[in-house]
Amino acid sequence: MLLADLAAASRAVADAPGRRDKVAILADALGRLEPGEIVAGTAFLAGELTQRQIGVGWAALRDLPAPAGAPSLTVGEVDRILGRVGATAGPGSQAARRHLLADLFARATAPERDFLERLLVGGLRQGALTGVVADAVARAAGVPAAQVRRALMLRGDLPAVARIALTDGAAGLAALGLEVGRPLLPMLAGTAEDVDAAIARAGPAAVEWKLDGARVQVHREGADVAVFTRSLDEITDRVPEVAEAVLALPARALVVDGEAIALGPDGRPRPFPETASRIGSRTDVAGRRARVPLTPVIFDVLHADGQDLIDRDGGERFAALAALVPAALRVPRVVAEDAAAARAALDAALAAGHEGVMVKSLAAA
């Protein structure tokens, strides 16, 4: 598929008035990709690179040659060139990267250049968020959207899911399952006006403190532990206390969801920048740990010793969590039958210095 066709689809999506129109345009484009282009084409349409980051900013895009008069670049070819740019390192790498980019842009027409520039600097704002592209994948592959969304949760990689859906269909998606060691996309929350409104929507629900920490998902298989962020980046080496805490739990295989947070001696949260600095720092981990220790606080269990729990309801998962994780490492939680009980939990969370509460249905997977 020519990059020009993908760029045209991107412009059409940006101009489309509603979600249904965007999905239709994207599905048509996805359906025209060659099998070997599906991963790159899906990523590009979602505004991402298959390499995620290749170290190219606006400065690298100055003084480019004149655009080409006719399109010739294919989606696969562009992905391979960008991969070479990202892999170029060492002495003379800046000049080599500039040369690769200059050759690429010399072969791109004006519309293609506009698309590439915005793709490279993260400015491809066309209304094609992950959910819209996922629905388009489902439409192009002729499979239920719910099946694509579930596969996306399990793989955490939309281009990979698109490749499976468009080449292997529903059977390929159905074969995907939870794998200990492979991070899942995190479950996200909506907002409510107040706890009364939240309880009205969720019914009798678990009300737990909302911590101002960093989301972590921890996978354990025997003595091996991996800690992932909400964006699925692995940070195990940066947060040894989180890994140690999960290693001490009475299970051989686990996947748990929670937060890592810096707490003061009084148990109150330290300023969030201190937590963020610990999570983001790759150097002097031992020294930083001594100065700003992190506490893992776990609020869900997704897998325990061979049993996937993601399809169990909240009540079952929370019971499994209580059986595996000591109270000191669990998020404070109450089951509220009414808004008054939820308000009391909110007051307690705020009094302890935290952000508020999460209200979670006991019946939801």
mmCIF file of C-alpha atoms in Angstrom:
data_model
loop_
_atom_site.group_PDB
_atom_site.id
_atom_site.type_symbol
_atom_site.label_atom_id
_atom_site.label_comp_id
_atom_site.label_asym_id
_atom_site.label_seq_id
_atom_site.Cartn_x
_atom_site.Cartn_y
_atom_site.Cartn_z
ATOM 1 C CA MET A 1 0.000 0.000 0.000
ATOM 2 C CA LEU A 2 1.324 3.433 -0.893
ATOM 3 C CA LEU A 3 1.960 5.780 1.996
ATOM 4 C CA ALA A 4 0.004 8.353 0.002
ATOM 5 C CA ASP A 5 -3.146 6.240 0.370
ATOM 6 C CA LEU A 6 -2.633 5.925 4.107
ATOM 7 C CA ALA A 7 -2.020 9.677 4.416
ATOM 8 C CA ALA A 8 -5.210 10.342 2.450
ATOM 9 C CA ALA A 9 -7.151 8.081 4.805
ATOM 10 C CA SER A 10 -5.690 9.932 7.767
ATOM 11 C CA ARG A 11 -6.819 13.284 6.356
ATOM 12 C CA ALA A 12 -10.285 11.872 5.671
ATOM 13 C CA VAL A 13 -10.525 10.616 9.249
ATOM 14 C CA ALA A 14 -9.563 14.040 10.591
ATOM 15 C CA ASP A 15 -12.320 15.629 8.486
ATOM 16 C CA ALA A 16 -14.980 12.999 9.263
ATOM 17 C CA PRO A 17 -17.762 14.383 11.496
ATOM 18 C CA GLY A 18 -18.482 11.354 13.672
ATOM 19 C CA ARG A 19 -17.103 8.138 15.087
ATOM 20 C CA ARG A 20 -19.031 5.899 12.677
ATOM 21 C CA ASP A 21 -17.577 7.714 9.673
ATOM 22 C CA LYS A 22 -14.061 7.538 11.110
ATOM 23 C CA VAL A 23 -14.385 3.803 11.730
ATOM 24 C CA ALA A 24 -15.598 3.213 8.170
ATOM 25 C CA ILE A 25 -12.672 5.138 6.645
ATOM 26 C CA LEU A 26 -10.138 3.386 8.827
ATOM 27 C CA ALA A 27 -11.626 -0.049 8.150
ATOM 28 C CA ASP A 28 -11.372 0.531 4.415
ATOM 29 C CA ALA A 29 -7.707 1.531 4.737
ATOM 30 C CA LEU A 30 -6.880 -1.406 7.009
ATOM 31 C CA GLY A 31 -8.527 -3.814 4.603
ATOM 32 C CA ARG A 32 -6.267 -2.652 1.772
ATOM 33 C CA LEU A 33 -2.995 -3.253 3.625
ATOM 34 C CA GLU A 34 -0.803 -6.149 2.545
ATOM 35 C CA PRO A 35 -0.308 -8.785 5.291
ATOM 36 C CA GLY A 36 3.240 -7.618 5.928
ATOM 37 C CA GLU A 37 2.078 -4.005 6.276
ATOM 38 C CA ILE A 38 -0.717 -4.505 8.798
ATOM 39 C CA VAL A 39 1.372 -3.867 11.901
ATOM 40 C CA ALA A 40 2.972 -0.693 10.550
ATOM 41 C CA GLY A 41 -0.209 0.580 8.877
ATOM 42 C CA THR A 42 -2.288 0.120 12.026
ATOM 43 C CA ALA A 43 0.336 1.856 14.138
ATOM 44 C CA PHE A 44 0.575 4.776 11.716
ATOM 45 C CA LEU A 45 -3.195 5.227 11.599
ATOM 46 C CA ALA A 46 -3.254 5.306 15.395
ATOM 47 C CA GLY A 47 -0.548 7.991 15.361
ATOM 48 C CA GLU A 48 2.256 5.725 16.559
ATOM 49 C CA LEU A 49 5.486 4.225 15.266
ATOM 50 C CA THR A 50 6.124 0.499 15.493
ATOM 51 C CA GLN A 51 9.370 1.439 17.252
ATOM 52 C CA ARG A 52 7.447 3.798 19.607
ATOM 53 C CA GLN A 53 10.351 6.295 19.769
ATOM 54 C CA ILE A 54 13.202 6.784 17.333
ATOM 55 C CA GLY A 55 14.622 10.041 18.690
ATOM 56 C CA VAL A 56 13.416 12.355 15.921
ATOM 57 C CA GLY A 57 12.111 15.829 16.769
ATOM 58 C CA TRP A 58 11.424 19.044 14.898
ATOM 59 C CA ALA A 59 15.140 19.927 14.831
ATOM 60 C CA ALA A 60 15.874 16.831 12.744
ATOM 61 C CA LEU A 61 13.228 17.853 10.210
ATOM 62 C CA ARG A 62 14.706 21.225 9.297
ATOM 63 C CA ASP A 63 16.346 21.885 5.934
ATOM 64 C CA LEU A 64 14.724 18.956 4.162
ATOM 65 C CA PRO A 65 14.905 18.585 0.373
ATOM 66 C CA ALA A 66 11.994 19.508 -1.881
ATOM 67 C CA PRO A 67 9.060 17.073 -1.939
ATOM 68 C CA ALA A 68 8.613 14.493 -4.668
ATOM 69 C CA GLY A 69 6.143 15.064 -7.457
ATOM 70 C CA ALA A 70 4.564 11.595 -7.390
ATOM 71 C CA PRO A 71 4.094 8.998 -4.663
ATOM 72 C CA SER A 72 6.349 5.935 -4.575
ATOM 73 C CA LEU A 73 6.837 5.101 -0.891
ATOM 74 C CA THR A 74 5.042 2.076 0.508
ATOM 75 C CA VAL A 75 3.928 1.682 4.111
ATOM 76 C CA GLY A 76 6.314 -1.218 4.702
ATOM 77 C CA GLU A 77 9.239 0.635 3.189
ATOM 78 C CA VAL A 78 8.655 3.683 5.408
ATOM 79 C CA ASP A 79 8.509 1.477 8.494
ATOM 80 C CA ARG A 80 11.820 -0.188 7.577
ATOM 81 C CA ILE A 81 13.531 3.169 7.002
ATOM 82 C CA LEU A 82 12.252 4.562 10.307
ATOM 83 C CA GLY A 83 13.507 1.408 12.003
ATOM 84 C CA ARG A 84 16.957 2.061 10.567
ATOM 85 C CA VAL A 85 16.816 5.652 11.813
ATOM 86 C CA GLY A 86 15.970 4.490 15.319
ATOM 87 C CA ALA A 87 18.693 1.830 15.303
ATOM 88 C CA THR A 88 21.445 4.197 14.166
ATOM 89 C CA ALA A 89 23.758 4.993 17.092
ATOM 90 C CA GLY A 90 27.370 5.702 17.934
ATOM 91 C CA PRO A 91 29.938 8.028 16.345
ATOM 92 C CA GLY A 92 28.577 9.769 13.261
ATOM 93 C CA SER A 93 25.035 8.620 14.018
ATOM 94 C CA GLN A 94 23.498 12.104 13.862
ATOM 95 C CA ALA A 95 24.758 12.665 10.340
ATOM 96 C CA ALA A 96 23.649 9.177 9.307
ATOM 97 C CA ARG A 97 20.174 9.729 10.736
ATOM 98 C CA ARG A 98 19.859 13.071 8.951
ATOM 99 C CA HIS A 99 20.896 11.400 5.706
ATOM 100 C CA LEU A 100 18.286 8.653 6.101
ATOM 101 C CA LEU A 101 15.573 11.193 6.872
ATOM 102 C CA ALA A 102 16.592 13.420 3.965
ATOM 103 C CA ASP A 103 16.383 10.473 1.553
ATOM 104 C CA LEU A 104 12.997 9.489 2.959
ATOM 105 C CA PHE A 105 11.513 12.968 2.712
ATOM 106 C CA ALA A 106 12.972 13.517 -0.769
ATOM 107 C CA ARG A 107 10.795 10.624 -1.945
ATOM 108 C CA ALA A 108 7.667 11.854 -0.152
ATOM 109 C CA THR A 109 5.050 14.067 -1.775
ATOM 110 C CA ALA A 110 3.834 17.155 0.074
ATOM 111 C CA PRO A 111 0.813 15.374 1.636
ATOM 112 C CA GLU A 112 3.011 12.440 2.629
ATOM 113 C CA ARG A 113 5.571 14.773 4.190
ATOM 114 C CA ASP A 114 2.867 16.453 6.254
ATOM 115 C CA PHE A 115 1.695 13.042 7.467
ATOM 116 C CA LEU A 116 5.247 11.884 8.261
ATOM 117 C CA GLU A 117 6.174 15.069 10.100
ATOM 118 C CA ARG A 118 3.138 14.851 12.350
ATOM 119 C CA LEU A 119 3.652 11.123 12.880
ATOM 120 C CA LEU A 120 7.286 11.592 13.904
ATOM 121 C CA VAL A 121 6.710 14.406 16.399
ATOM 122 C CA GLY A 122 3.493 13.036 17.906
ATOM 123 C CA GLY A 123 1.189 15.556 16.284
ATOM 124 C CA LEU A 124 -1.078 13.243 14.297
ATOM 125 C CA ARG A 125 -4.331 14.491 15.811
ATOM 126 C CA GLN A 126 -6.944 12.976 13.550
ATOM 127 C CA GLY A 127 -9.494 11.662 16.016
ATOM 128 C CA ALA A 128 -8.286 8.065 15.594
ATOM 129 C CA LEU A 129 -7.777 7.085 19.194
ATOM 130 C CA THR A 130 -7.053 3.465 20.050
ATOM 131 C CA GLY A 131 -10.705 2.623 20.618
ATOM 132 C CA VAL A 132 -11.716 3.952 17.203
ATOM 133 C CA VAL A 133 -8.933 2.065 15.429
ATOM 134 C CA ALA A 134 -9.803 -1.099 17.374
ATOM 135 C CA ASP A 135 -13.403 -0.856 16.178
ATOM 136 C CA ALA A 136 -12.118 -0.324 12.645
ATOM 137 C CA VAL A 137 -9.971 -3.452 12.932
ATOM 138 C CA ALA A 138 -13.055 -5.410 13.965
ATOM 139 C CA ARG A 139 -15.028 -4.065 11.015
ATOM 140 C CA ALA A 140 -12.243 -4.753 8.519
ATOM 141 C CA ALA A 141 -11.754 -8.284 9.844
ATOM 142 C CA GLY A 142 -15.469 -9.035 10.155
ATOM 143 C CA VAL A 143 -15.215 -10.003 13.833
ATOM 144 C CA PRO A 144 -17.086 -8.697 16.905
ATOM 145 C CA ALA A 145 -15.656 -5.474 18.318
ATOM 146 C CA ALA A 146 -15.806 -6.961 21.823
ATOM 147 C CA GLN A 147 -13.477 -9.753 20.717
ATOM 148 C CA VAL A 148 -10.926 -7.252 19.416
ATOM 149 C CA ARG A 149 -11.131 -5.206 22.605
ATOM 150 C CA ARG A 150 -10.569 -8.297 24.738
ATOM 151 C CA ALA A 151 -7.609 -9.358 22.606
ATOM 152 C CA LEU A 152 -6.208 -5.844 22.921
ATOM 153 C CA MET A 153 -6.484 -6.007 26.711
ATOM 154 C CA LEU A 154 -4.627 -9.330 26.736
ATOM 155 C CA ARG A 155 -1.874 -8.381 24.276
ATOM 156 C CA GLY A 156 -1.600 -4.652 25.010
ATOM 157 C CA ASP A 157 -0.512 -4.144 21.401
ATOM 158 C CA LEU A 158 -3.077 -2.879 18.885
ATOM 159 C CA PRO A 159 -0.974 -3.434 15.725
ATOM 160 C CA ALA A 160 -0.270 -7.044 16.775
ATOM 161 C CA VAL A 161 -3.964 -7.618 17.455
ATOM 162 C CA ALA A 162 -4.827 -6.105 14.063
ATOM 163 C CA ARG A 163 -2.441 -8.509 12.338
ATOM 164 C CA ILE A 164 -4.052 -11.483 14.075
ATOM 165 C CA ALA A 165 -7.599 -10.278 13.375
ATOM 166 C CA LEU A 166 -6.957 -9.499 9.712
ATOM 167 C CA THR A 167 -5.017 -12.669 8.951
ATOM 168 C CA ASP A 168 -6.458 -15.301 11.316
ATOM 169 C CA GLY A 169 -9.884 -13.845 12.098
ATOM 170 C CA ALA A 170 -12.014 -14.757 15.096
ATOM 171 C CA ALA A 171 -10.199 -18.055 15.659
ATOM 172 C CA GLY A 172 -6.850 -16.305 15.975
ATOM 173 C CA LEU A 173 -8.232 -13.782 18.451
ATOM 174 C CA ALA A 174 -9.936 -16.506 20.490
ATOM 175 C CA ALA A 175 -6.613 -18.298 20.872
ATOM 176 C CA LEU A 176 -5.154 -15.375 22.813
ATOM 177 C CA GLY A 177 -5.106 -15.722 26.581
ATOM 178 C CA LEU A 178 -3.507 -14.215 29.633
ATOM 179 C CA GLU A 179 0.212 -14.933 29.771
ATOM 180 C CA VAL A 180 2.123 -14.409 32.988
ATOM 181 C CA GLY A 181 4.983 -12.108 32.056
ATOM 182 C CA ARG A 182 3.116 -10.302 29.283
ATOM 183 C CA PRO A 183 1.443 -7.134 30.608
ATOM 184 C CA LEU A 184 -2.265 -6.522 30.096
ATOM 185 C CA LEU A 185 -3.767 -3.164 29.305
ATOM 186 C CA PRO A 186 -4.982 -1.743 32.611
ATOM 187 C CA MET A 187 -8.653 -1.403 33.435
ATOM 188 C CA LEU A 188 -9.550 2.278 33.435
ATOM 189 C CA ALA A 189 -12.177 4.210 35.366
ATOM 190 C CA GLY A 190 -14.730 6.816 34.463
ATOM 191 C CA THR A 191 -15.695 9.769 36.617
ATOM 192 C CA ALA A 192 -18.784 10.538 38.678
ATOM 193 C CA GLU A 193 -20.075 13.842 40.047
ATOM 194 C CA ASP A 194 -19.908 12.498 43.607
ATOM 195 C CA VAL A 195 -20.059 9.239 45.528
ATOM 196 C CA ASP A 196 -23.856 9.317 45.510
ATOM 197 C CA ALA A 197 -23.834 9.227 41.705
ATOM 198 C CA ALA A 198 -21.162 6.526 41.655
ATOM 199 C CA ILE A 199 -23.066 4.252 44.017
ATOM 200 C CA ALA A 200 -26.251 4.835 42.019
ATOM 201 C CA ARG A 201 -24.452 3.520 38.929
ATOM 202 C CA ALA A 202 -22.493 0.667 40.511
ATOM 203 C CA GLY A 203 -24.997 -0.476 43.150
ATOM 204 C CA PRO A 204 -23.535 -2.079 46.274
ATOM 205 C CA ALA A 205 -19.868 -1.649 45.493
ATOM 206 C CA ALA A 206 -16.331 -1.776 46.776
ATOM 207 C CA VAL A 207 -15.166 1.719 47.689
ATOM 208 C CA GLU A 208 -11.399 1.976 47.931
ATOM 209 C CA TRP A 209 -8.940 4.778 48.471
ATOM 210 C CA LYS A 210 -7.591 6.410 45.314
ATOM 211 C CA LEU A 211 -3.873 6.821 45.851
ATOM 212 C CA ASP A 212 -1.702 9.482 44.248
ATOM 213 C CA GLY A 213 0.912 6.958 43.199
ATOM 214 C CA ALA A 214 2.122 5.278 40.026
ATOM 215 C CA ARG A 215 0.120 2.400 38.544
ATOM 216 C CA VAL A 216 2.036 -0.882 38.533
ATOM 217 C CA GLN A 217 1.178 -4.343 37.247
ATOM 218 C CA VAL A 218 3.358 -7.087 38.683
ATOM 219 C CA HIS A 219 3.867 -10.527 37.112
ATOM 220 C CA ARG A 220 5.505 -13.369 38.993
ATOM 221 C CA GLU A 221 6.465 -16.828 37.779
ATOM 222 C CA GLY A 222 8.412 -18.631 40.477
ATOM 223 C CA ALA A 223 11.395 -16.469 41.376
ATOM 224 C CA ASP A 224 11.028 -14.277 38.297
ATOM 225 C CA VAL A 225 9.203 -10.968 38.739
ATOM 226 C CA ALA A 226 8.440 -8.227 36.224
ATOM 227 C CA VAL A 227 6.924 -4.850 37.074
ATOM 228 C CA PHE A 228 5.164 -2.819 34.379
ATOM 229 C CA THR A 229 3.761 0.709 34.236
ATOM 230 C CA ARG A 230 0.293 1.600 32.969
ATOM 231 C CA SER A 231 1.898 2.210 29.557
ATOM 232 C CA LEU A 232 3.328 -1.361 29.729
ATOM 233 C CA ASP A 233 6.957 -0.278 30.111
ATOM 234 C CA GLU A 234 9.005 -2.604 32.304
ATOM 235 C CA ILE A 235 10.555 -0.907 35.353
ATOM 236 C CA THR A 236 11.493 -3.918 37.498
ATOM 237 C CA ASP A 237 15.051 -2.769 38.166
ATOM 238 C CA ARG A 238 13.853 0.668 39.313
ATOM 239 C CA VAL A 239 11.430 -0.598 41.963
ATOM 240 C CA PRO A 240 13.111 -3.498 43.799
ATOM 241 C CA GLU A 241 10.890 -3.110 46.866
ATOM 242 C CA VAL A 242 7.814 -3.783 44.719
ATOM 243 C CA ALA A 243 9.361 -6.948 43.279
ATOM 244 C CA GLU A 244 10.462 -8.117 46.733
ATOM 245 C CA ALA A 245 6.987 -7.643 48.179
ATOM 246 C CA VAL A 246 5.363 -9.765 45.471
ATOM 247 C CA LEU A 247 8.060 -12.439 45.793
ATOM 248 C CA ALA A 248 7.109 -12.762 49.463
ATOM 249 C CA LEU A 249 3.456 -13.572 48.695
ATOM 250 C CA PRO A 250 2.287 -17.203 49.104
ATOM 251 C CA ALA A 251 1.929 -18.090 45.436
ATOM 252 C CA ARG A 252 4.140 -19.343 42.641
ATOM 253 C CA ALA A 253 2.407 -17.527 39.766
ATOM 254 C CA LEU A 254 0.684 -14.175 40.161
ATOM 255 C CA VAL A 255 -0.469 -11.139 38.239
ATOM 256 C CA VAL A 256 -1.513 -8.264 40.494
ATOM 257 C CA ASP A 257 -2.579 -4.689 39.821
ATOM 258 C CA GLY A 258 -1.852 -1.783 42.136
ATOM 259 C CA GLU A 259 0.089 1.383 42.837
ATOM 260 C CA ALA A 260 3.587 2.169 44.001
ATOM 261 C CA ILE A 261 3.648 5.209 46.247
ATOM 262 C CA ALA A 262 6.119 7.092 48.411
ATOM 263 C CA LEU A 263 4.776 7.350 51.958
ATOM 264 C CA GLY A 264 6.144 9.317 54.878
ATOM 265 C CA PRO A 265 6.934 7.838 58.317
ATOM 266 C CA ASP A 266 3.394 8.745 59.364
ATOM 267 C CA GLY A 267 1.916 6.739 56.485
ATOM 268 C CA ARG A 268 0.696 9.813 54.644
ATOM 269 C CA PRO A 269 1.592 10.221 50.954
ATOM 270 C CA ARG A 270 4.680 12.232 50.128
ATOM 271 C CA PRO A 271 4.395 14.757 47.250
ATOM 272 C CA PHE A 272 3.713 12.938 43.984
ATOM 273 C CA PRO A 273 6.884 14.286 42.270
ATOM 274 C CA GLU A 274 8.884 12.178 44.734
ATOM 275 C CA THR A 275 7.077 9.024 43.626
ATOM 276 C CA ALA A 276 7.428 10.027 39.973
ATOM 277 C CA SER A 277 11.140 10.687 40.398
ATOM 278 C CA ARG A 278 11.698 7.248 41.930
ATOM 279 C CA ILE A 279 9.762 5.511 39.180
ATOM 280 C CA GLY A 280 11.577 7.427 36.456
ATOM 281 C CA SER A 281 15.122 7.127 37.802
ATOM 282 C CA ARG A 282 17.414 4.457 36.370
ATOM 283 C CA THR A 283 20.565 5.368 38.307
ATOM 284 C CA ASP A 284 21.538 5.040 41.974
ATOM 285 C CA VAL A 285 18.456 2.964 42.666
ATOM 286 C CA ALA A 286 19.766 1.806 46.064
ATOM 287 C CA GLY A 287 20.505 5.341 47.199
ATOM 288 C CA ARG A 288 17.185 6.680 45.987
ATOM 289 C CA ARG A 289 15.391 3.780 47.637
ATOM 290 C CA ALA A 290 17.028 4.643 50.966
ATOM 291 C CA ARG A 291 15.935 8.268 50.662
ATOM 292 C CA VAL A 292 12.472 7.716 49.139
ATOM 293 C CA PRO A 293 11.236 4.156 49.652
ATOM 294 C CA LEU A 294 8.198 3.007 47.693
ATOM 295 C CA THR A 295 5.310 1.041 49.115
ATOM 296 C CA PRO A 296 3.353 -1.288 46.824
ATOM 297 C CA VAL A 297 -0.396 -1.117 47.432
ATOM 298 C CA ILE A 298 -2.324 -3.852 45.619
ATOM 299 C CA PHE A 299 -5.973 -3.569 44.656
ATOM 300 C CA ASP A 300 -6.657 -6.439 42.248
ATOM 301 C CA VAL A 301 -5.433 -9.929 41.326
ATOM 302 C CA LEU A 302 -5.741 -11.062 37.708
ATOM 303 C CA HIS A 303 -4.066 -14.468 37.910
ATOM 304 C CA ALA A 304 -3.133 -16.781 40.764
ATOM 305 C CA ASP A 305 -1.341 -20.127 40.445
ATOM 306 C CA GLY A 306 -2.700 -21.176 37.092
ATOM 307 C CA GLN A 307 -6.154 -19.611 37.485
ATOM 308 C CA ASP A 308 -7.059 -16.597 35.350
ATOM 309 C CA LEU A 309 -9.334 -14.317 37.358
ATOM 310 C CA ILE A 310 -10.051 -11.593 34.810
ATOM 311 C CA ASP A 311 -13.503 -13.011 34.067
ATOM 312 C CA ARG A 312 -14.425 -13.476 37.737
ATOM 313 C CA ASP A 313 -16.592 -10.793 39.284
ATOM 314 C CA GLY A 314 -15.157 -8.150 41.565
ATOM 315 C CA GLY A 315 -16.314 -9.876 44.722
ATOM 316 C CA GLU A 316 -14.466 -13.081 43.824
ATOM 317 C CA ARG A 317 -11.294 -11.252 42.828
ATOM 318 C CA PHE A 318 -11.263 -9.180 45.993
ATOM 319 C CA ALA A 319 -11.706 -12.337 48.091
ATOM 320 C CA ALA A 320 -8.774 -13.963 46.265
ATOM 321 C CA LEU A 321 -6.736 -10.824 46.867
ATOM 322 C CA ALA A 322 -7.475 -10.883 50.601
ATOM 323 C CA ALA A 323 -6.377 -14.524 50.779
ATOM 324 C CA LEU A 324 -3.039 -13.814 49.088
ATOM 325 C CA VAL A 325 -2.003 -10.309 50.097
ATOM 326 C CA PRO A 326 -1.598 -9.094 53.693
ATOM 327 C CA ALA A 327 -3.696 -6.119 54.765
ATOM 328 C CA ALA A 328 -0.620 -3.881 54.959
ATOM 329 C CA LEU A 329 -0.152 -4.235 51.184
ATOM 330 C CA ARG A 330 -3.831 -3.998 50.187
ATOM 331 C CA VAL A 331 -5.623 -0.784 49.370
ATOM 332 C CA PRO A 332 -8.108 0.187 52.106
ATOM 333 C CA ARG A 333 -11.536 -0.903 50.890
ATOM 334 C CA VAL A 334 -15.067 -1.101 52.243
ATOM 335 C CA VAL A 335 -18.191 -2.585 50.711
ATOM 336 C CA ALA A 336 -20.786 0.184 50.639
ATOM 337 C CA GLU A 337 -24.465 -0.630 50.383
ATOM 338 C CA ASP A 338 -25.455 3.017 50.121
ATOM 339 C CA ALA A 339 -24.097 6.505 49.515
ATOM 340 C CA ALA A 340 -23.678 7.246 53.216
ATOM 341 C CA ALA A 341 -21.161 4.414 53.618
ATOM 342 C CA ALA A 342 -19.349 5.550 50.468
ATOM 343 C CA ARG A 343 -19.157 9.114 51.755
ATOM 344 C CA ALA A 344 -17.607 7.851 54.991
ATOM 345 C CA ALA A 345 -14.946 6.012 52.978
ATOM 346 C CA LEU A 346 -14.276 9.176 50.976
ATOM 347 C CA ASP A 347 -13.865 11.217 54.144
ATOM 348 C CA ALA A 348 -11.395 8.664 55.510
ATOM 349 C CA ALA A 349 -9.350 8.689 52.304
ATOM 350 C CA LEU A 350 -9.157 12.469 52.212
ATOM 351 C CA ALA A 351 -8.277 12.649 55.918
ATOM 352 C CA ALA A 352 -5.364 10.292 55.218
ATOM 353 C CA GLY A 353 -4.069 12.665 52.516
ATOM 354 C CA HIS A 354 -5.171 10.708 49.444
ATOM 355 C CA GLU A 355 -7.002 11.855 46.311
ATOM 356 C CA GLY A 356 -10.436 10.395 46.836
ATOM 357 C CA VAL A 357 -12.042 7.019 46.205
ATOM 358 C CA MET A 358 -12.627 4.481 43.478
ATOM 359 C CA VAL A 359 -16.066 2.865 43.332
ATOM 360 C CA LYS A 360 -15.936 -0.628 41.812
ATOM 361 C CA SER A 361 -18.827 -2.905 41.000
ATOM 362 C CA LEU A 362 -18.784 -6.221 42.833
ATOM 363 C CA ALA A 363 -20.419 -7.871 39.831
ATOM 364 C CA ALA A 364 -18.084 -6.718 37.058
ATOM 365 C CA ALA A 365 -15.267 -8.714 35.465
#
